[in-house]
């Protein structure tokens, strides 16, 4: 009876979200018992032994040349095989792009339910209970798992990794069936790479701009502050719908839901659907000229003022701090 | 080609959430029900493909209670040909159950494409599309923001962390739609009139046993009250100091 963790890699590097998932698996194992076992699909071993330090006792490597890219059908077959091989009672994914795509396939193959994008896992009266935001965080749902294994995906940036310095995970090959005849989606390339900047959902700091910027030509003010903070740029629905910014930057109920340690809302009034997407951030700063704007009700720190004056001053002050 | 578009009726995103007496679901009183926004992109893309091909049929499917008829009619008014309403009294069946009910319909209708939104903006589960695909032995591409479909192959783009993935998939396939895929049309008056006469086939949804046990629906604790650090440029140093020394986020 193990806790199985899907280890995500892109381009031959393990993604940091997997260390978060391993961290939670380690905490669950202390209550539920059983080893923490990773399963990774890759063309070659991306240095899995090092995941011992993140809490994995063992990692199963499903190796196939096609796994140089994400191969949904192959990954689903491999992870399902791993769950059966280790007798998993819990299977955890990160609720990343891959995890959101893969976890439902694995749950369907195992004929069990799935709790996606969880923000807390707990053991209550001996059974696993998952807490997950619904209505984009306007409410939280608690669910239990009637069948085994319990399959869940965890929201990025919510669960802390652990550090077991010097520990080494035992890496072994996972036998799994590669069905060459199955019709499959094949990744043929990548486009629009963001130049190494963290994705909104995985950023420590997010700076979002809204209609208060008055036009796309002023977004460089938001970008400059984001640069100074090492942050990722987000946007409100209003400016995305107006075509000022790409929809991939939208924060809110019909965009991305983020929980960074610092969220800076600039010229955003705070419509309920925007608040739903960012109110789980650890610290919220609002800059708006309207002291009555709803955004100030969720902000830890508010600054009332003209963003065209405040932003350059704030950017300069942050630069000074970082020297 | 028959295209099946799976849609869900959800509470409008401006809804203030209240918990129903059962303690586990949304209180439906006073809620404005709408077509899930991501499903709108799915309906639109299917209609555009049908128009481009000059042939075929767009069939809608939805799992839900009696009120779902309104949303089905609204989507029929966009131009879909007919609908199947898989009826249930359960206000919130889980993803596994909905996927079971839909996959039975997929097996029956044998569509060339199954469309749906990347997630429903109520339970935010993003589970049904890939589950239907697995249950029906079909390939699936999720979170599609660009689609070109020709000669039995779909060439797609999907957003991932830090870029877009280009994907090719043979039909039949399940595709889930993201914002940006298209600009959904508004129903015309003619469309609304025509929709009233389009057939909605009602039958019970074969949900099977729940995949999740609903224990509670709770409202988040209110955030502790924040403070206004000041006005204008003069307040900038105080803000930075608070972020560094109090909040310790810089």
Coordinates of C-alpha atoms in Angstrom, one line a residue:
Chain A
X1 CA 0.0 0.0 0.0
X2 CA 1.9 3.0 -1.3
X3 CA 1.3 6.7 -2.0
X4 CA 2.1 7.2 -5.7
X5 CA 3.2 10.6 -6.9
X6 CA 3.4 11.5 -10.6
X7 CA 6.7 13.1 -11.3
X8 CA 6.5 15.7 -14.0
X9 CA 9.3 16.5 -16.4
X10 CA 9.6 18.7 -19.4
X11 CA 12.7 18.8 -21.6
X12 CA 14.5 16.2 -19.3
X13 CA 14.2 18.3 -16.2
X14 CA 11.9 17.4 -13.2
X15 CA 9.4 20.3 -12.6
X16 CA 9.4 21.9 -9.2
X17 CA 5.7 21.3 -8.7
X18 CA 6.5 17.6 -8.3
X19 CA 8.6 18.4 -5.2
X20 CA 5.5 20.1 -3.8
X21 CA 3.4 17.0 -4.5
X22 CA 6.1 14.7 -3.0
X23 CA 6.1 17.0 0.1
X24 CA 2.4 16.4 0.7
X25 CA 2.7 12.7 0.0
X26 CA 5.4 12.5 2.7
X27 CA 3.1 14.2 5.2
X28 CA 0.3 11.8 4.3
X29 CA 2.6 8.8 4.6
X30 CA 3.4 9.8 8.1
X31 CA -0.3 9.3 9.0
X32 CA -1.5 6.7 6.5
X33 CA 1.7 4.7 6.3
X34 CA 3.3 3.2 3.2
X35 CA 6.2 4.3 1.2
X36 CA 6.2 7.3 -1.1
X37 CA 6.8 6.1 -4.6
X38 CA 7.3 8.3 -7.7
X39 CA 6.5 7.5 -11.3
X40 CA 8.1 9.4 -14.1
X41 CA 7.6 9.1 -17.8
X42 CA 10.6 10.3 -19.7
X43 CA 12.9 9.5 -22.7
X44 CA 15.8 9.1 -20.2
X45 CA 16.3 9.3 -16.5
X46 CA 16.1 13.1 -15.6
X47 CA 18.1 12.5 -12.3
X48 CA 15.3 10.8 -10.3
X49 CA 17.6 9.5 -7.6
X50 CA 17.9 13.1 -6.3
X51 CA 14.1 13.1 -5.5
X52 CA 15.0 11.2 -2.3
X53 CA 15.8 14.6 -0.9
X54 CA 12.2 15.6 -1.8
X55 CA 10.7 12.6 0.0
X56 CA 10.6 9.8 -2.6
X57 CA 11.8 6.4 -1.3
X58 CA 11.5 4.9 -4.7
X59 CA 10.9 6.2 -8.3
X60 CA 9.6 4.1 -11.2
X61 CA 10.9 5.3 -14.5
X62 CA 8.7 4.6 -17.6
X63 CA 11.1 5.2 -20.4
X64 CA 10.1 5.6 -24.0
X65 CA 11.5 7.7 -26.8
X66 CA 8.0 9.3 -27.3
X67 CA 8.2 10.6 -23.8
X68 CA 10.6 13.3 -24.9
X69 CA 7.2 15.2 -25.3
X70 CA 4.1 14.8 -23.3
X71 CA 2.2 11.7 -24.6
X72 CA -1.1 11.6 -22.9
X73 CA -2.1 8.0 -23.9
X74 CA 1.4 6.6 -23.0
X75 CA 1.6 8.5 -19.7
X76 CA -1.9 7.3 -18.7
X77 CA -1.0 3.7 -19.4
X78 CA 2.3 4.0 -17.5
X79 CA 0.9 5.7 -14.4
X80 CA -2.0 3.2 -14.3
X81 CA 0.4 0.3 -14.5
X82 CA 2.5 1.9 -11.7
X83 CA -0.6 2.4 -9.4
X84 CA -1.4 -1.3 -9.8
X85 CA 2.2 -2.5 -9.4
X86 CA 2.7 -0.7 -6.1
X87 CA -0.9 -1.2 -4.8
X88 CA -1.4 2.5 -4.5
X89 CA -4.0 3.7 -2.0
X90 CA -3.4 7.3 -3.0
X91 CA -2.3 8.7 -6.4
X92 CA -1.3 12.3 -6.5
X93 CA -0.6 14.7 -9.4
X94 CA 0.2 18.4 -9.6
X95 CA -2.7 20.4 -11.0
X96 CA -0.4 21.7 -13.7
X97 CA -1.1 21.6 -17.5
X98 CA 0.0 18.0 -17.6
X99 CA -1.5 17.0 -14.3
X100 CA -4.9 18.4 -15.3
X101 CA -4.8 16.5 -18.5
X102 CA -3.5 13.2 -17.1
X103 CA -5.2 12.8 -13.7
X104 CA -8.7 12.3 -15.2
X105 CA -7.4 9.7 -17.6
X106 CA -5.8 7.7 -14.9
X107 CA -8.8 8.0 -12.6
X108 CA -11.1 6.8 -15.5
X109 CA -8.7 3.9 -16.2
X110 CA -8.9 2.9 -12.5
X111 CA -12.7 3.6 -12.5
X112 CA -12.5 5.9 -9.5
X113 CA -13.4 9.5 -8.8
X114 CA -11.0 12.4 -9.0
X115 CA -10.5 15.5 -6.8
X116 CA -8.8 18.1 -8.9
X117 CA -6.8 21.2 -7.9
X118 CA -6.9 20.5 -4.2
X119 CA -5.6 23.0 -1.7
X120 CA -5.6 20.7 1.4
X121 CA -5.6 17.0 2.1
X122 CA -6.3 15.6 5.6
X123 CA -6.9 12.3 7.2
X124 CA -10.2 12.4 9.1
X125 CA -11.4 9.2 11.0
X126 CA -8.9 7.2 9.0
X127 CA -10.0 8.3 5.6
X128 CA -8.6 10.9 3.2
X129 CA -10.5 14.1 2.8
X130 CA -9.7 16.6 0.1
X131 CA -10.5 20.3 0.1
X132 CA -10.8 21.9 -3.3
X133 CA -11.8 25.4 -4.4
X134 CA -15.0 25.6 -6.5
X135 CA -16.6 28.6 -8.1
X136 CA -13.0 29.8 -8.6
X137 CA -12.4 30.0 -4.9
X138 CA -15.6 31.6 -3.9
X139 CA -16.3 28.4 -2.0
X140 CA -14.5 25.2 -0.9
X141 CA -15.8 21.7 -1.4
X142 CA -14.7 18.9 0.9
X143 CA -14.9 15.4 -0.6
X144 CA -14.0 11.8 0.4
X145 CA -13.1 8.9 -1.8
X146 CA -15.6 6.0 -1.8
X147 CA -13.2 3.7 -3.8
X148 CA -9.5 3.0 -3.7
X149 CA -7.1 4.4 -4.8
X150 CA -8.0 8.0 -4.0
X151 CA -6.8 10.1 -6.9
X152 CA -6.2 13.8 -6.5
X153 CA -4.3 16.7 -8.1
X154 CA -2.8 19.5 -6.0
X155 CA -2.8 23.2 -6.8
X156 CA 0.7 24.5 -7.5
X157 CA 2.3 26.8 -5.0
X158 CA 0.1 25.7 -2.1
X159 CA 1.9 22.6 -0.7
X160 CA 5.4 22.9 0.7
X161 CA 8.2 20.6 -0.4
X162 CA 10.3 18.8 2.2
X163 CA 14.0 18.5 2.3
X164 CA 15.7 15.3 3.4
X165 CA 19.3 16.3 2.7
X166 CA 21.4 13.5 1.3
X167 CA 18.6 11.0 0.9
X168 CA 18.6 9.0 -2.4
X169 CA 15.6 7.5 -4.1
X170 CA 15.9 4.0 -5.5
X171 CA 15.2 4.2 -9.3
X172 CA 13.9 1.2 -11.2
X173 CA 12.4 0.6 -14.6
X174 CA 8.6 0.4 -14.8
X175 CA 7.2 -2.3 -17.2
X176 CA 4.2 -0.9 -19.0
X177 CA 2.3 -1.7 -22.2
X178 CA 3.0 0.6 -25.1
X179 CA 0.0 0.3 -27.4
X180 CA 1.4 1.4 -30.8
X181 CA -2.0 0.8 -32.5
X182 CA -4.0 3.2 -30.2
X183 CA -5.0 6.5 -31.9
X184 CA -3.1 9.2 -30.0
X185 CA -2.5 12.9 -29.7
X186 CA 1.1 13.7 -30.7
X187 CA 2.9 16.8 -29.7
X188 CA 4.6 18.2 -32.8
X189 CA 6.3 21.3 -31.3
X190 CA 6.2 24.2 -29.1
X191 CA 5.4 27.9 -29.9
X192 CA 5.4 31.2 -28.2
X193 CA 7.9 30.4 -25.5
X194 CA 7.8 33.0 -22.8
X195 CA 11.6 33.2 -22.5
X196 CA 11.9 31.3 -19.2
X197 CA 9.5 33.5 -17.2
X198 CA 7.4 31.5 -14.7
X199 CA 3.8 30.8 -15.6
X200 CA 1.2 32.8 -13.8
X201 CA 0.0 29.8 -11.8
X202 CA 3.5 29.0 -10.6
X203 CA 4.8 32.5 -9.9
X204 CA 5.9 33.7 -6.5
X205 CA 4.9 37.2 -7.4
X206 CA 2.2 38.4 -9.9
X207 CA 1.6 42.0 -11.0
X208 CA -1.8 42.4 -12.8
X209 CA -3.0 45.4 -14.7
X210 CA -6.6 46.5 -15.4
X211 CA -8.6 49.1 -17.1
X212 CA -7.1 51.9 -15.1
X213 CA -4.1 51.7 -17.4
X214 CA -6.3 53.3 -20.1
X215 CA -4.7 51.5 -23.0
X216 CA -2.3 48.7 -24.0
X217 CA 0.4 51.2 -24.7
X218 CA 0.7 51.9 -20.9
X219 CA 1.2 48.2 -19.9
X220 CA 5.0 48.8 -20.0
X221 CA 4.5 50.4 -16.5
X222 CA 3.2 47.1 -15.2
X223 CA 5.9 45.2 -17.0
X224 CA 8.6 47.4 -15.5
X225 CA 7.3 46.8 -12.0
X226 CA 7.0 43.1 -12.7
X227 CA 10.7 43.1 -13.9
X228 CA 11.9 44.8 -10.8
X229 CA 10.0 42.3 -8.6
X230 CA 10.9 39.2 -10.6
X231 CA 7.1 38.8 -11.1
X232 CA 4.9 37.5 -13.9
X233 CA 2.4 39.9 -15.6
X234 CA -1.4 39.2 -15.2
X235 CA -4.4 41.1 -16.5
X236 CA -8.1 41.6 -15.7
X237 CA -10.9 40.2 -17.8
X238 CA -11.8 43.7 -19.0
X239 CA -8.4 44.3 -20.6
X240 CA -8.2 40.8 -22.1
X241 CA -11.6 41.2 -23.6
X242 CA -10.6 44.6 -25.0
X243 CA -7.7 42.9 -26.7
X244 CA -5.0 44.7 -24.8
X245 CA -3.4 41.6 -23.4
X246 CA -3.4 37.8 -24.4
X247 CA -6.0 35.6 -22.7
X248 CA -3.2 33.5 -21.2
X249 CA -2.6 36.4 -18.8
X250 CA -6.2 36.7 -17.5
X251 CA -6.6 36.2 -13.8
X252 CA -10.1 35.4 -12.6
X253 CA -12.9 33.0 -12.7
X254 CA -12.7 32.6 -16.5
X255 CA -9.0 32.9 -16.6
X256 CA -6.2 31.6 -14.3
X257 CA -6.6 31.2 -10.6
X258 CA -3.4 32.2 -8.8
X259 CA -2.1 31.9 -5.2
X260 CA 1.3 33.7 -5.2
X261 CA 3.0 35.0 -2.1
X262 CA 2.5 38.6 -3.4
X263 CA -0.2 39.8 -5.7
X264 CA -0.2 43.4 -6.9
X265 CA -3.4 44.7 -8.5
X266 CA -2.9 47.9 -10.5
X267 CA -5.8 49.8 -11.8
X268 CA -8.2 46.9 -11.2
X269 CA -11.5 47.7 -9.5
X270 CA -12.0 44.2 -8.2
X271 CA -15.0 42.6 -9.9
X272 CA -16.2 39.5 -8.1
X273 CA -14.9 37.2 -10.9
X274 CA -11.4 38.8 -10.6
X275 CA -11.4 38.4 -6.8
X276 CA -12.3 34.8 -7.2
X277 CA -9.0 34.3 -9.2
X278 CA -6.6 35.9 -6.7
X279 CA -8.0 36.1 -3.2
X280 CA -6.1 33.0 -2.1
X281 CA -2.8 35.0 -2.6
X282 CA -0.8 35.3 0.6
X283 CA -0.3 39.1 0.4
X284 CA -2.4 41.4 -1.8
X285 CA -1.5 44.9 -2.7
X286 CA -4.0 47.2 -4.5
X287 CA -3.2 50.4 -6.3
X288 CA -6.2 52.3 -7.4
X289 CA -7.3 55.9 -7.7
X290 CA -10.8 55.1 -6.4
X291 CA -10.7 54.6 -2.6
X292 CA -14.1 52.9 -2.8
X293 CA -12.9 50.2 -5.3
X294 CA -13.9 46.7 -4.1
X295 CA -10.3 45.5 -4.5
X296 CA -9.3 47.4 -1.3
X297 CA -11.7 45.1 0.7
X298 CA -9.4 42.1 0.0
X299 CA -6.1 43.9 -0.1
X300 CA -3.7 43.6 2.8
X301 CA -2.1 46.9 1.7
X302 CA -3.8 49.6 -0.3
X303 CA -2.4 52.6 -2.0
X304 CA -4.8 55.2 -3.3
X305 CA -3.4 57.2 -6.1
X306 CA -2.8 57.8 -9.8
X307 CA -1.0 54.7 -11.1
X308 CA 0.8 56.7 -13.8
X309 CA 2.7 58.5 -11.0
X310 CA 2.7 55.7 -8.4
X311 CA 4.0 52.8 -10.6
X312 CA 7.3 54.4 -11.8
X313 CA 8.0 55.5 -8.2
X314 CA 7.2 52.0 -6.8
X315 CA 9.4 50.4 -9.5
X316 CA 12.3 52.7 -8.6
X317 CA 11.8 52.0 -4.9
X318 CA 11.8 48.2 -5.5
X319 CA 14.9 48.5 -7.7
X320 CA 16.6 50.5 -4.9
X321 CA 15.8 47.7 -2.4
X322 CA 17.1 45.0 -4.6
X323 CA 20.1 47.1 -5.3
Chain B
X1 CA -19.7 14.2 -39.7
X2 CA -21.7 14.3 -36.5
X3 CA -20.2 16.5 -33.8
X4 CA -21.3 16.1 -30.2
X5 CA -21.0 19.1 -28.0
X6 CA -21.3 18.5 -24.3
X7 CA -22.5 21.5 -22.4
X8 CA -23.3 22.4 -18.8
X9 CA -25.6 24.9 -17.2
X10 CA -23.9 26.8 -14.5
X11 CA -24.4 29.7 -12.1
X12 CA -23.5 33.0 -13.6
X13 CA -19.9 34.0 -12.6
X14 CA -21.3 37.1 -10.7
X15 CA -23.2 34.8 -8.4
X16 CA -22.7 35.3 -4.6
X17 CA -22.4 31.7 -3.4
X18 CA -24.8 30.5 -0.7
X19 CA -24.8 27.0 0.6
X20 CA -28.0 24.9 0.2
X21 CA -29.7 23.2 3.1
X22 CA -27.9 19.9 2.3
X23 CA -24.6 21.6 3.3
X24 CA -22.9 20.2 0.2
X25 CA -24.2 22.1 -2.8
X26 CA -25.0 25.6 -4.1
X27 CA -28.3 27.1 -2.9
X28 CA -30.1 27.6 -6.3
X29 CA -32.4 30.3 -5.1
X30 CA -31.9 33.6 -6.9
X31 CA -29.2 32.2 -9.2
X32 CA -29.1 33.2 -12.8
X33 CA -28.2 30.1 -14.9
X34 CA -26.1 30.4 -18.0
X35 CA -24.2 28.2 -20.5
X36 CA -20.8 27.5 -19.1
X37 CA -18.5 30.1 -20.8
X38 CA -15.9 27.5 -22.0
X39 CA -18.7 25.4 -23.5
X40 CA -19.7 28.5 -25.6
X41 CA -16.4 28.2 -27.4
X42 CA -17.0 24.5 -27.9
X43 CA -20.4 25.1 -29.5
X44 CA -19.1 27.9 -31.7
X45 CA -16.1 25.9 -33.0
X46 CA -18.4 22.9 -33.9
X47 CA -20.8 25.2 -35.7
X48 CA -17.9 26.8 -37.7
X49 CA -16.5 23.4 -38.7
X50 CA -20.0 22.3 -39.8
X51 CA -20.3 25.5 -41.9
X52 CA -16.9 25.0 -43.4
X53 CA -17.6 21.4 -44.3
X54 CA -21.0 22.4 -45.6
X55 CA -22.4 19.2 -44.1
X56 CA -22.9 17.2 -40.9
X57 CA -24.8 17.6 -37.7
X58 CA -24.1 19.4 -34.4
X59 CA -25.8 17.6 -31.5
X60 CA -25.8 19.0 -28.0
X61 CA -25.7 16.9 -24.8
X62 CA -26.2 18.0 -21.3
X63 CA -26.5 16.3 -17.9
X64 CA -28.8 18.0 -15.4
X65 CA -32.2 18.7 -14.0
X66 CA -35.3 20.0 -15.7
X67 CA -34.0 23.6 -15.8
X68 CA -31.3 22.6 -18.2
X69 CA -33.8 22.8 -21.1
X70 CA -33.4 26.6 -21.1
X71 CA -29.7 26.4 -21.7
X72 CA -30.1 23.7 -24.3
X73 CA -32.6 26.0 -26.2
X74 CA -30.1 28.9 -26.0
X75 CA -27.3 26.8 -27.4
X76 CA -29.7 25.4 -30.1
X77 CA -30.4 29.0 -31.0
X78 CA -26.7 29.5 -31.8
X79 CA -27.3 27.0 -34.6
X80 CA -26.9 23.4 -33.3
X81 CA -29.3 20.9 -34.8
X82 CA -30.7 18.9 -31.9
X83 CA -30.0 18.0 -28.3
X84 CA -30.0 15.2 -25.9
X85 CA -30.9 16.0 -22.3
X86 CA -29.6 13.4 -19.9
X87 CA -31.8 13.9 -16.9
X88 CA -30.9 13.6 -13.3
X89 CA -32.2 15.1 -10.0
X90 CA -28.7 15.2 -8.5
X91 CA -27.7 18.9 -8.4
X92 CA -24.0 18.1 -8.6
X93 CA -23.0 14.7 -10.0
X94 CA -19.2 14.3 -10.1
X95 CA -16.9 14.1 -13.1
X96 CA -16.8 10.3 -13.2
X97 CA -20.6 10.1 -13.2
X98 CA -21.1 12.7 -15.9
X99 CA -18.4 11.1 -18.0
X100 CA -20.1 7.7 -17.7
X101 CA -23.5 9.2 -18.8
X102 CA -21.9 11.0 -21.7
X103 CA -19.7 8.1 -22.8
X104 CA -22.8 6.0 -23.2
X105 CA -24.1 8.6 -25.6
X106 CA -20.8 8.8 -27.5
X107 CA -20.8 5.1 -28.0
X108 CA -24.4 5.3 -29.4
X109 CA -23.9 8.3 -31.7
X110 CA -20.3 7.6 -32.8
X111 CA -19.4 11.3 -33.4
X112 CA -16.4 12.3 -35.4
X113 CA -15.6 15.0 -32.8
X114 CA -16.7 15.4 -29.2
X115 CA -16.4 19.0 -27.9
X116 CA -16.7 20.5 -24.5
X117 CA -15.3 23.4 -22.4
X118 CA -12.0 22.8 -20.7
X119 CA -13.8 23.1 -17.4
X120 CA -17.1 24.1 -15.9
X121 CA -16.9 27.3 -14.0
X122 CA -18.9 25.8 -11.0
X123 CA -17.0 22.7 -9.9
X124 CA -13.9 23.7 -11.8
X125 CA -13.0 20.0 -12.1
X126 CA -11.6 19.8 -15.7
X127 CA -12.2 16.1 -15.5
X128 CA -15.0 15.1 -17.8
X129 CA -13.3 15.5 -21.2
X130 CA -10.3 13.2 -20.7
X131 CA -12.5 10.7 -18.7
X132 CA -15.0 10.4 -21.6
X133 CA -12.1 9.9 -24.0
X134 CA -10.7 7.1 -21.8
X135 CA -14.0 5.4 -21.4
X136 CA -14.6 5.5 -25.2
X137 CA -11.0 4.6 -26.3
X138 CA -10.6 7.9 -28.1
X139 CA -7.6 10.3 -28.0
X140 CA -8.2 13.7 -26.3
X141 CA -6.6 17.1 -26.4
X142 CA -7.5 19.5 -23.6
X143 CA -7.4 23.3 -23.3
X144 CA -7.4 23.9 -27.1
X145 CA -7.0 27.6 -28.0
X146 CA -6.6 27.1 -31.8
X147 CA -7.9 24.4 -34.1
X148 CA -7.6 23.5 -37.7
X149 CA -9.4 20.4 -38.8
X150 CA -9.0 18.8 -42.2
X151 CA -8.9 15.4 -43.7
X152 CA -9.6 13.5 -40.5
X153 CA -6.8 15.2 -38.6
X154 CA -7.0 18.0 -36.0
X155 CA -4.0 20.3 -35.7
X156 CA -4.3 22.1 -32.4
X157 CA -2.6 24.5 -30.1
X158 CA -2.9 24.4 -26.3
X159 CA -1.5 26.6 -23.7
X160 CA 1.0 25.1 -21.3
X161 CA 3.3 26.7 -18.7
X162 CA 5.5 29.2 -20.5
X163 CA 4.3 28.6 -24.1
X164 CA 1.9 26.7 -26.4
X165 CA 2.1 23.1 -27.4
X166 CA 1.3 22.1 -31.0
X167 CA -0.6 18.8 -31.2
X168 CA -1.9 16.6 -33.9
X169 CA -4.7 14.1 -33.3
X170 CA -6.6 11.8 -35.7
X171 CA -10.4 11.8 -35.5
X172 CA -12.5 10.7 -33.8
X173 CA -11.3 12.6 -30.8
X174 CA -12.4 14.6 -27.8
X175 CA -11.4 18.2 -27.7
X176 CA -11.8 20.7 -24.8
X177 CA -12.0 24.4 -25.5
X178 CA -10.2 27.3 -23.9
X179 CA -10.9 31.0 -24.1
X180 CA -9.4 32.4 -27.2
X181 CA -10.4 29.6 -29.5
X182 CA -13.0 31.8 -31.2
X183 CA -15.5 34.6 -30.6
X184 CA -18.8 32.9 -29.9
X185 CA -21.8 34.2 -31.9
X186 CA -24.9 35.7 -30.4
X187 CA -28.1 33.9 -31.3
X188 CA -30.1 35.7 -34.0
X189 CA -33.8 36.2 -33.6
X190 CA -34.3 33.7 -36.4
X191 CA -32.1 31.2 -34.5
X192 CA -34.1 31.7 -31.4
X193 CA -37.4 31.1 -33.2
X194 CA -35.9 28.0 -35.0
X195 CA -34.6 26.6 -31.7
X196 CA -38.1 26.4 -30.3
X197 CA -38.9 23.7 -32.8
X198 CA -35.6 21.7 -32.6
X199 CA -35.9 18.3 -30.9
X200 CA -34.6 17.7 -27.4
X201 CA -34.4 14.0 -26.7
X202 CA -34.9 13.5 -22.9
X203 CA -33.7 10.4 -21.2
X204 CA -32.4 9.4 -17.8
X205 CA -28.6 9.9 -17.2
X206 CA -26.8 6.7 -16.5
X207 CA -24.6 8.2 -13.8
X208 CA -23.7 5.0 -11.8
X209 CA -22.1 5.2 -8.4
X210 CA -20.5 8.5 -7.3
X211 CA -16.7 8.8 -7.7
X212 CA -16.5 11.3 -4.8
X213 CA -18.5 11.6 -1.6
X214 CA -19.6 15.2 -1.1
X215 CA -18.9 16.1 2.6
X216 CA -19.4 19.9 2.7
X217 CA -19.5 23.1 0.7
X218 CA -18.1 25.9 2.7
X219 CA -17.4 29.6 2.2
X220 CA -13.8 30.7 2.7
X221 CA -13.0 32.6 5.9
X222 CA -13.0 36.3 5.2
X223 CA -9.6 37.9 4.7
X224 CA -8.4 39.8 7.7
X225 CA -9.0 43.5 7.1
X226 CA -6.1 45.2 5.4
X227 CA -5.1 48.9 5.6
X228 CA -4.5 51.8 3.3
X229 CA -0.9 52.7 3.6
X230 CA -1.4 56.2 2.1
X231 CA -2.1 58.3 -0.9
X232 CA 0.0 58.9 -4.0
X233 CA 3.7 58.8 -4.6
X234 CA 4.4 59.9 -1.0
X235 CA 3.1 56.5 0.3
X236 CA 5.4 54.4 -1.9
X237 CA 8.2 54.1 0.6
X238 CA 5.8 53.1 3.4
X239 CA 4.3 50.4 1.1
X240 CA 7.7 48.9 0.2
X241 CA 8.7 49.0 3.9
X242 CA 5.5 47.2 4.9
X243 CA 6.0 44.5 2.2
X244 CA 9.6 44.0 3.3
X245 CA 9.3 44.2 7.1
X246 CA 5.7 43.2 7.9
X247 CA 4.5 40.9 5.2
X248 CA 8.1 39.7 4.5
X249 CA 7.4 39.1 0.8
X250 CA 10.2 41.2 -0.7

